[in-house]
mmCIF file of C-alpha atoms in Angstrom:
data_model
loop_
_atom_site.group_PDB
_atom_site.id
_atom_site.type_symbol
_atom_site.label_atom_id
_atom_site.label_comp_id
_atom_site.label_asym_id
_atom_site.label_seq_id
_atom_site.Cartn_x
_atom_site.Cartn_y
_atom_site.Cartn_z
ATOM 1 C CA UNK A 1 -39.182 -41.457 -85.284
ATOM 2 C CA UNK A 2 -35.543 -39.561 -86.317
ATOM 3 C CA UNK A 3 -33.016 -41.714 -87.563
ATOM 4 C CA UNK A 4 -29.872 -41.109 -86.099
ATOM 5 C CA UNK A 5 -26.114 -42.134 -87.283
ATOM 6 C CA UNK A 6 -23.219 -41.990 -85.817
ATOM 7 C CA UNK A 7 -20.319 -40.745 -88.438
ATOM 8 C CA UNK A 8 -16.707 -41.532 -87.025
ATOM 9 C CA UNK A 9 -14.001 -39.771 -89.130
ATOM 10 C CA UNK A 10 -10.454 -41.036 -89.324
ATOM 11 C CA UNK A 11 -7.255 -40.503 -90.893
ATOM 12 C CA UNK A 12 -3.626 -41.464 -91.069
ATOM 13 C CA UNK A 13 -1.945 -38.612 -91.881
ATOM 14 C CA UNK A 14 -1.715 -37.300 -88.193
ATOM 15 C CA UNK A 15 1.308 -35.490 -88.349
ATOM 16 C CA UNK A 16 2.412 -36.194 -84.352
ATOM 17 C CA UNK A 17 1.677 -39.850 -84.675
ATOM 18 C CA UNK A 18 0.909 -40.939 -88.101
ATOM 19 C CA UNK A 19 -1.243 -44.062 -88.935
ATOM 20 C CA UNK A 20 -2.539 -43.628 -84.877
ATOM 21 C CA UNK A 21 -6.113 -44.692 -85.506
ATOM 22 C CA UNK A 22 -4.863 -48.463 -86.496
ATOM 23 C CA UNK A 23 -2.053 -48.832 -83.730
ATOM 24 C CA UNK A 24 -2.559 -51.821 -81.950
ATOM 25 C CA UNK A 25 -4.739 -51.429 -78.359
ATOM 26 C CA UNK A 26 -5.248 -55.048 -76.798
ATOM 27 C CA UNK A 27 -5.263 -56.460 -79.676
ATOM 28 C CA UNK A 28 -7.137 -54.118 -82.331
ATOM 29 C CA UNK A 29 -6.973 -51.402 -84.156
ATOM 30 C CA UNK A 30 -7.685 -48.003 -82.327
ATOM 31 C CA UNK A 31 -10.253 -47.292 -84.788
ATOM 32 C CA UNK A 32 -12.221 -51.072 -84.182
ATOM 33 C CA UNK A 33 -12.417 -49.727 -80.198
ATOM 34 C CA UNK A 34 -14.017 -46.798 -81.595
ATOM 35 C CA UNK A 35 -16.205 -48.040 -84.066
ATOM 36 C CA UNK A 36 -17.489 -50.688 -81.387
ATOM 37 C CA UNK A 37 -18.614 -48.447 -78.432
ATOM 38 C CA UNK A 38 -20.346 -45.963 -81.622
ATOM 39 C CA UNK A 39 -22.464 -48.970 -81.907
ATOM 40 C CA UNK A 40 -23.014 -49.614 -78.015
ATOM 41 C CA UNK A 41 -24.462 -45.949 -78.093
ATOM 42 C CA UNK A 42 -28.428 -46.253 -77.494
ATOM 43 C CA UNK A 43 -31.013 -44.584 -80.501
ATOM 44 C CA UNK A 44 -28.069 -44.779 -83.365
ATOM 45 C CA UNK A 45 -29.251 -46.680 -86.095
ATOM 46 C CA UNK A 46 -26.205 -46.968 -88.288
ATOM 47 C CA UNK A 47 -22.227 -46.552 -87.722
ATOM 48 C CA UNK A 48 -20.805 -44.299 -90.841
ATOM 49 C CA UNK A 49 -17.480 -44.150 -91.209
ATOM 50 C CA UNK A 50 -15.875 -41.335 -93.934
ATOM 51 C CA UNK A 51 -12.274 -40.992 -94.344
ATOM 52 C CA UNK A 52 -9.791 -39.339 -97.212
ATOM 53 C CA UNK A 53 -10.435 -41.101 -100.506
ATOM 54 C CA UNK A 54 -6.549 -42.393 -100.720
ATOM 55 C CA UNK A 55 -6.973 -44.294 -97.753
ATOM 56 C CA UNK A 56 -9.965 -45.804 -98.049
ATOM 57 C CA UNK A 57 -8.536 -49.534 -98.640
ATOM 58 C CA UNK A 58 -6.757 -49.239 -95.557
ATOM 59 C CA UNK A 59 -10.046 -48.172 -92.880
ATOM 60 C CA UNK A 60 -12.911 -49.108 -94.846
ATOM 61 C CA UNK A 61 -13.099 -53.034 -94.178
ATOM 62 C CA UNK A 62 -12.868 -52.615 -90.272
ATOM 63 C CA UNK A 63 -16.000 -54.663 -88.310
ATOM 64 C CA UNK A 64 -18.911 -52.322 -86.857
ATOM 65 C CA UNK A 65 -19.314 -50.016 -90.379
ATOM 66 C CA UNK A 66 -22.407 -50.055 -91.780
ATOM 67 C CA UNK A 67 -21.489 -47.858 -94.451
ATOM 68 C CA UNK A 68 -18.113 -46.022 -95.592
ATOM 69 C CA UNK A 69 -18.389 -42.598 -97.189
ATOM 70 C CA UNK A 70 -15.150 -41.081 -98.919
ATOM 71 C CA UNK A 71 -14.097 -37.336 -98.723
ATOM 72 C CA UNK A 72 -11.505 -35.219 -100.200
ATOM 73 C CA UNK A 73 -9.052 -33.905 -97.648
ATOM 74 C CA UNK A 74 -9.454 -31.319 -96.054
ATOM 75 C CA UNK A 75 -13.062 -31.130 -96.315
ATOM 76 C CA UNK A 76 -14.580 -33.231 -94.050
ATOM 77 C CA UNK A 77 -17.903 -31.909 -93.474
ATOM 78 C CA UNK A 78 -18.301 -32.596 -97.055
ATOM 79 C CA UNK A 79 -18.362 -36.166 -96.163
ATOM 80 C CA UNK A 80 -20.651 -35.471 -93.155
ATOM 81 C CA UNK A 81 -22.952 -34.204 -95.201
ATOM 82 C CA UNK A 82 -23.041 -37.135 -97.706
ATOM 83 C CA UNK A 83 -23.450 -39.731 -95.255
ATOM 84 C CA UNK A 84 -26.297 -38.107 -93.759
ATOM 85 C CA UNK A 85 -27.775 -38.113 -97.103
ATOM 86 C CA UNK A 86 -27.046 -41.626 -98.084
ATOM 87 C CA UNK A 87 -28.040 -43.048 -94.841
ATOM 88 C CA UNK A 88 -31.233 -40.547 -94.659
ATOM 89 C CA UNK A 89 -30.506 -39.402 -90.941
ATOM 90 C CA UNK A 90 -32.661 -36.461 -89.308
ATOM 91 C CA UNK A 91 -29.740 -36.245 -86.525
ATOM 92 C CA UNK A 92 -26.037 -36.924 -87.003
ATOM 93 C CA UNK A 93 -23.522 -37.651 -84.552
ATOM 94 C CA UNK A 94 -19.619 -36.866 -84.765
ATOM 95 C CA UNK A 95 -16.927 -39.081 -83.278
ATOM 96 C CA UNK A 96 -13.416 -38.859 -83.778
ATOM 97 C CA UNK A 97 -11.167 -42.417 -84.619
ATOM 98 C CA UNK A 98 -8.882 -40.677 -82.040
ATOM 99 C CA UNK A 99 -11.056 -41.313 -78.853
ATOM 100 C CA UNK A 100 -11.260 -45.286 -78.538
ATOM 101 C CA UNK A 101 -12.309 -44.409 -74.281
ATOM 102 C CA UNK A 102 -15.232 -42.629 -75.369
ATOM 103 C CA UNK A 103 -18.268 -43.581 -73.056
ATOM 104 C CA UNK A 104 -21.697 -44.878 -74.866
ATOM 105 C CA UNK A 105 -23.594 -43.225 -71.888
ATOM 106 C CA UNK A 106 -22.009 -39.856 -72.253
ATOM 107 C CA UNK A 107 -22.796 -39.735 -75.820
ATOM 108 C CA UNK A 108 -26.185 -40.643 -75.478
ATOM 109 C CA UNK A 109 -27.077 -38.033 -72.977
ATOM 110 C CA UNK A 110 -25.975 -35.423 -76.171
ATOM 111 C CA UNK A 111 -28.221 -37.717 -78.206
ATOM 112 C CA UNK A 112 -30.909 -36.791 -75.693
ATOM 113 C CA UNK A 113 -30.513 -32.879 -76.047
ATOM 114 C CA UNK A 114 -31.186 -32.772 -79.748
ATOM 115 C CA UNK A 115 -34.120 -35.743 -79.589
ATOM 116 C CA UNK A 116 -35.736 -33.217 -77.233
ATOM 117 C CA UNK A 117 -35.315 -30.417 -79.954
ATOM 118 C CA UNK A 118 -32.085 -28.891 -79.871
ATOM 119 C CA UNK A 119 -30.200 -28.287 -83.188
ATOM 120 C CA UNK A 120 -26.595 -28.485 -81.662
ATOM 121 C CA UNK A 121 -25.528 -30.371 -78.360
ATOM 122 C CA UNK A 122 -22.197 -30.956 -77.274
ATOM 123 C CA UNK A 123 -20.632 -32.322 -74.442
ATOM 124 C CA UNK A 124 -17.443 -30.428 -74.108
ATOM 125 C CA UNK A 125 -16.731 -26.543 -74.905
ATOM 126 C CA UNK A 126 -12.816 -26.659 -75.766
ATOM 127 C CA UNK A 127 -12.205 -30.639 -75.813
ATOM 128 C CA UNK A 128 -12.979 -33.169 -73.083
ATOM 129 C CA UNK A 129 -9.505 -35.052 -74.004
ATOM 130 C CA UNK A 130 -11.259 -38.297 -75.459
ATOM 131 C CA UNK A 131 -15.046 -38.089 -74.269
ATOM 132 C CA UNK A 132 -15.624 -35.363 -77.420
ATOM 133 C CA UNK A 133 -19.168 -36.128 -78.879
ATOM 134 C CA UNK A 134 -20.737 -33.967 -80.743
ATOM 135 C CA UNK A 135 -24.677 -34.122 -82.308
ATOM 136 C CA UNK A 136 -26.488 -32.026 -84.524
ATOM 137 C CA UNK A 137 -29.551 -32.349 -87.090
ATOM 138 C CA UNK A 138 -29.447 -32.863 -90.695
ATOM 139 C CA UNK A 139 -31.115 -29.360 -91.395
ATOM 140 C CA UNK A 140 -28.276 -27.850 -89.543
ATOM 141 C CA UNK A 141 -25.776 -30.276 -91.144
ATOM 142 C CA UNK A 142 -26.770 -29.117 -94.472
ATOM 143 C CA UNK A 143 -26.651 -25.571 -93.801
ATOM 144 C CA UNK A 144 -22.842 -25.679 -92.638
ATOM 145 C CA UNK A 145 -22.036 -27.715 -95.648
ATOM 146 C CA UNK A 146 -23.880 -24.796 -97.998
ATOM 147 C CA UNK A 147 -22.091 -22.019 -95.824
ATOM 148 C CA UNK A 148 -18.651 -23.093 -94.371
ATOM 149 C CA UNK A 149 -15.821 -22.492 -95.631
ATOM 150 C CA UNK A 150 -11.832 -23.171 -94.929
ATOM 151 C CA UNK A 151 -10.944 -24.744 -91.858
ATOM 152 C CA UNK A 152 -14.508 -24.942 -90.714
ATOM 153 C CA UNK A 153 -15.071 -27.064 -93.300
ATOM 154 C CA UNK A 154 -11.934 -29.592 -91.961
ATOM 155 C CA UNK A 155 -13.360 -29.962 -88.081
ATOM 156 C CA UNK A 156 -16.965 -29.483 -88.823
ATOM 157 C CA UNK A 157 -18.631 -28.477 -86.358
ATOM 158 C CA UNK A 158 -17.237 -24.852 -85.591
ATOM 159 C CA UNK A 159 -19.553 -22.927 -88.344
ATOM 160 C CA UNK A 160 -22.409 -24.438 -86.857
ATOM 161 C CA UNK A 161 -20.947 -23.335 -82.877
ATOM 162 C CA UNK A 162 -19.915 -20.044 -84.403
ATOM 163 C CA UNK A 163 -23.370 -19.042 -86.368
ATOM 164 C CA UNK A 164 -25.888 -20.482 -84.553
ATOM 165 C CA UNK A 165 -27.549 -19.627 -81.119
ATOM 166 C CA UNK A 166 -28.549 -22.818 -80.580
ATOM 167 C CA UNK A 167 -26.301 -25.127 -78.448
ATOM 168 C CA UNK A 168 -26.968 -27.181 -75.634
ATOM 169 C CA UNK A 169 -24.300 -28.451 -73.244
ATOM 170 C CA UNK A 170 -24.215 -31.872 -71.515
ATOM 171 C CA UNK A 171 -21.644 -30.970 -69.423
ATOM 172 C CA UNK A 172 -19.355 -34.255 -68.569
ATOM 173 C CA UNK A 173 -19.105 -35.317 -64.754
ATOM 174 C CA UNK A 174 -16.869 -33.291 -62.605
ATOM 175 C CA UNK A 175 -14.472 -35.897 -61.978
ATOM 176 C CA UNK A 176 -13.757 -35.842 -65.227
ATOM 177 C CA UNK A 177 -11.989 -32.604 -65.517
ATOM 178 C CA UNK A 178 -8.545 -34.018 -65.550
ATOM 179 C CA UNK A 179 -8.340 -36.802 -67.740
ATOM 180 C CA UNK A 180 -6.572 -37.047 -70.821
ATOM 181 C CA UNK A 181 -8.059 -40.159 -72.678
ATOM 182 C CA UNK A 182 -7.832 -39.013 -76.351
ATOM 183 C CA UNK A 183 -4.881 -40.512 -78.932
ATOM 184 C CA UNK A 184 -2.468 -37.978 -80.514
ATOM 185 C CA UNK A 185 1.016 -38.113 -79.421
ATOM 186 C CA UNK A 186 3.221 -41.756 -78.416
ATOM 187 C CA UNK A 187 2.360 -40.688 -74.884
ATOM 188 C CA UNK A 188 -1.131 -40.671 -75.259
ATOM 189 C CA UNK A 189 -1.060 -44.102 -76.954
ATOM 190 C CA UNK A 190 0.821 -45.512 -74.036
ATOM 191 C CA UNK A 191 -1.730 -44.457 -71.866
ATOM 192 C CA UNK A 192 -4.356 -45.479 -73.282
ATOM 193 C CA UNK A 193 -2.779 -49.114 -73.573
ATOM 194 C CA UNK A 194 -2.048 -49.032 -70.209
ATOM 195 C CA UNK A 195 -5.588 -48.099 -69.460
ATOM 196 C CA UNK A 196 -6.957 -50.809 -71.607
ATOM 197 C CA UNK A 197 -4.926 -53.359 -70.092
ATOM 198 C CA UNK A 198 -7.174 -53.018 -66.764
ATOM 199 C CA UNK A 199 -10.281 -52.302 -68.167
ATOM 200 C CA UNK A 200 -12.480 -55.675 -68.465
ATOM 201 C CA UNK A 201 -13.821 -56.065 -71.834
ATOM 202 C CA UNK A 202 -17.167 -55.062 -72.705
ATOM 203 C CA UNK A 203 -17.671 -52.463 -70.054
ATOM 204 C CA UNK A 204 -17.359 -49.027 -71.479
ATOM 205 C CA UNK A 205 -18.269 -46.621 -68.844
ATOM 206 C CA UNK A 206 -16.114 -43.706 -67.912
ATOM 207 C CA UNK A 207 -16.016 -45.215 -64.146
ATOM 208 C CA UNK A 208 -14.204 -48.355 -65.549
ATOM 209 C CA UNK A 209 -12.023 -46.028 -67.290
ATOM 210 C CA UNK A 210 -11.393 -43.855 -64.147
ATOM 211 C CA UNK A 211 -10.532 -47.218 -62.007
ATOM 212 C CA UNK A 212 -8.550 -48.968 -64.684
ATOM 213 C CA UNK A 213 -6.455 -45.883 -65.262
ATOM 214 C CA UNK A 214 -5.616 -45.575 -61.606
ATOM 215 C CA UNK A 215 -4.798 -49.316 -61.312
ATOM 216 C CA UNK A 216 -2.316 -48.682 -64.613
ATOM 217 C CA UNK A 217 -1.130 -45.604 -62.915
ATOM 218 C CA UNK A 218 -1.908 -42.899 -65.913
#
């Protein structure tokens, strides 16, 4: 049976809203939303969070990490790569600390492509604005990390989308299209609060999402 992890990565040096992945959302941090519907995701066995050395004290003591893996900035898929050795995954998945809307069910349905053999499945093409998920296997993993270089190295995945023939969409719902649930300006925080202010707690689909954010009027 493949072991599978979920690896969240998160910083606070976003230069349009810095610190955004610990402002306050009803309550918690953005990143604890995050890191608690990675572990409502079905078939991940472990919650990995890696995150730039300096700020480790800062991110690394948050509830629902099962293990925290440094990296230097820029190079992230460094610290991919190192948590899917340490935690001895066949299949890694990436999540951003950016997306605390993200939808268990819509990342497992990636989870399913590569379970059923693909190397590479994603869910969005360009960005699906806070749904992002992206999962790959180790194998693959390890041959960006060997081969990538520059800013391929920072977002990860884009060696492995730009050398490989092997992707597999999970296209999101069509009502979907036009939602913008992700975190990076003051705007997009708002939102998002506004959203979670309607949302009742412990339901994570996208529908809840959909009806909270047209009760909050986003």
């Amino acid at each position: 049976m493949s072991r599978v992890i979920a690896v969240v990565q998160a910083r606070l040096g976003s230069s349009r809203l810095p610190g955004k992945v610990l402002a306050e959302i009803n309550g918690f941090p953005m990143l604890g939303h995050v890191l608690e519907r990675a572990k409502a995701i079905k078939g991940v066995d472990a919650v990995v969070l890696t995150t730039p050395m300096p700020e480790a004290p800062q991110m690394r003591g948050l509830p629902g990490v099962d293990r925290w893996v440094p990296h230097t900035p820029p190079d992230v898929l460094a610290g991919f790569a190192e948590a899917a050795q340490r935690a001895e995954a066949d299949i890694v998945m990436r999540l951003t600390g950016d997306c605390p809307l993200l939808d268990p069910m819509l990342c497992r349905a990636v989870l399913e492509r590569v379970l059923a053999g693909a190397a590479y499945a994603t869910n969005a093409r360009e960005s699906s604005f806070g749904l992002d998920c992206q999962v790959f296997t180790r194998e693959l993993l390890q041959s960006a990390h060997k081969w990538a270089i520059g800013q391929d190295r920072e977002h990860v995945c884009p060696w492995m989308e730009a050398e490989q023939n092997l992707i597999a969409y999970k296209p999101l719902p069509a009502e979907l299209s036009d939602v913008h649930w992700a975190v990076d300006t003051q705007e997009d925080l708002d939102r998002v609060r506004a959203i979670y202010a309607h949302l009742k707690p412990g339901d994570f689909s996208w529908q809840a999402t959909r009806r909270a954010a047209r009760e909050a009027g986003v």
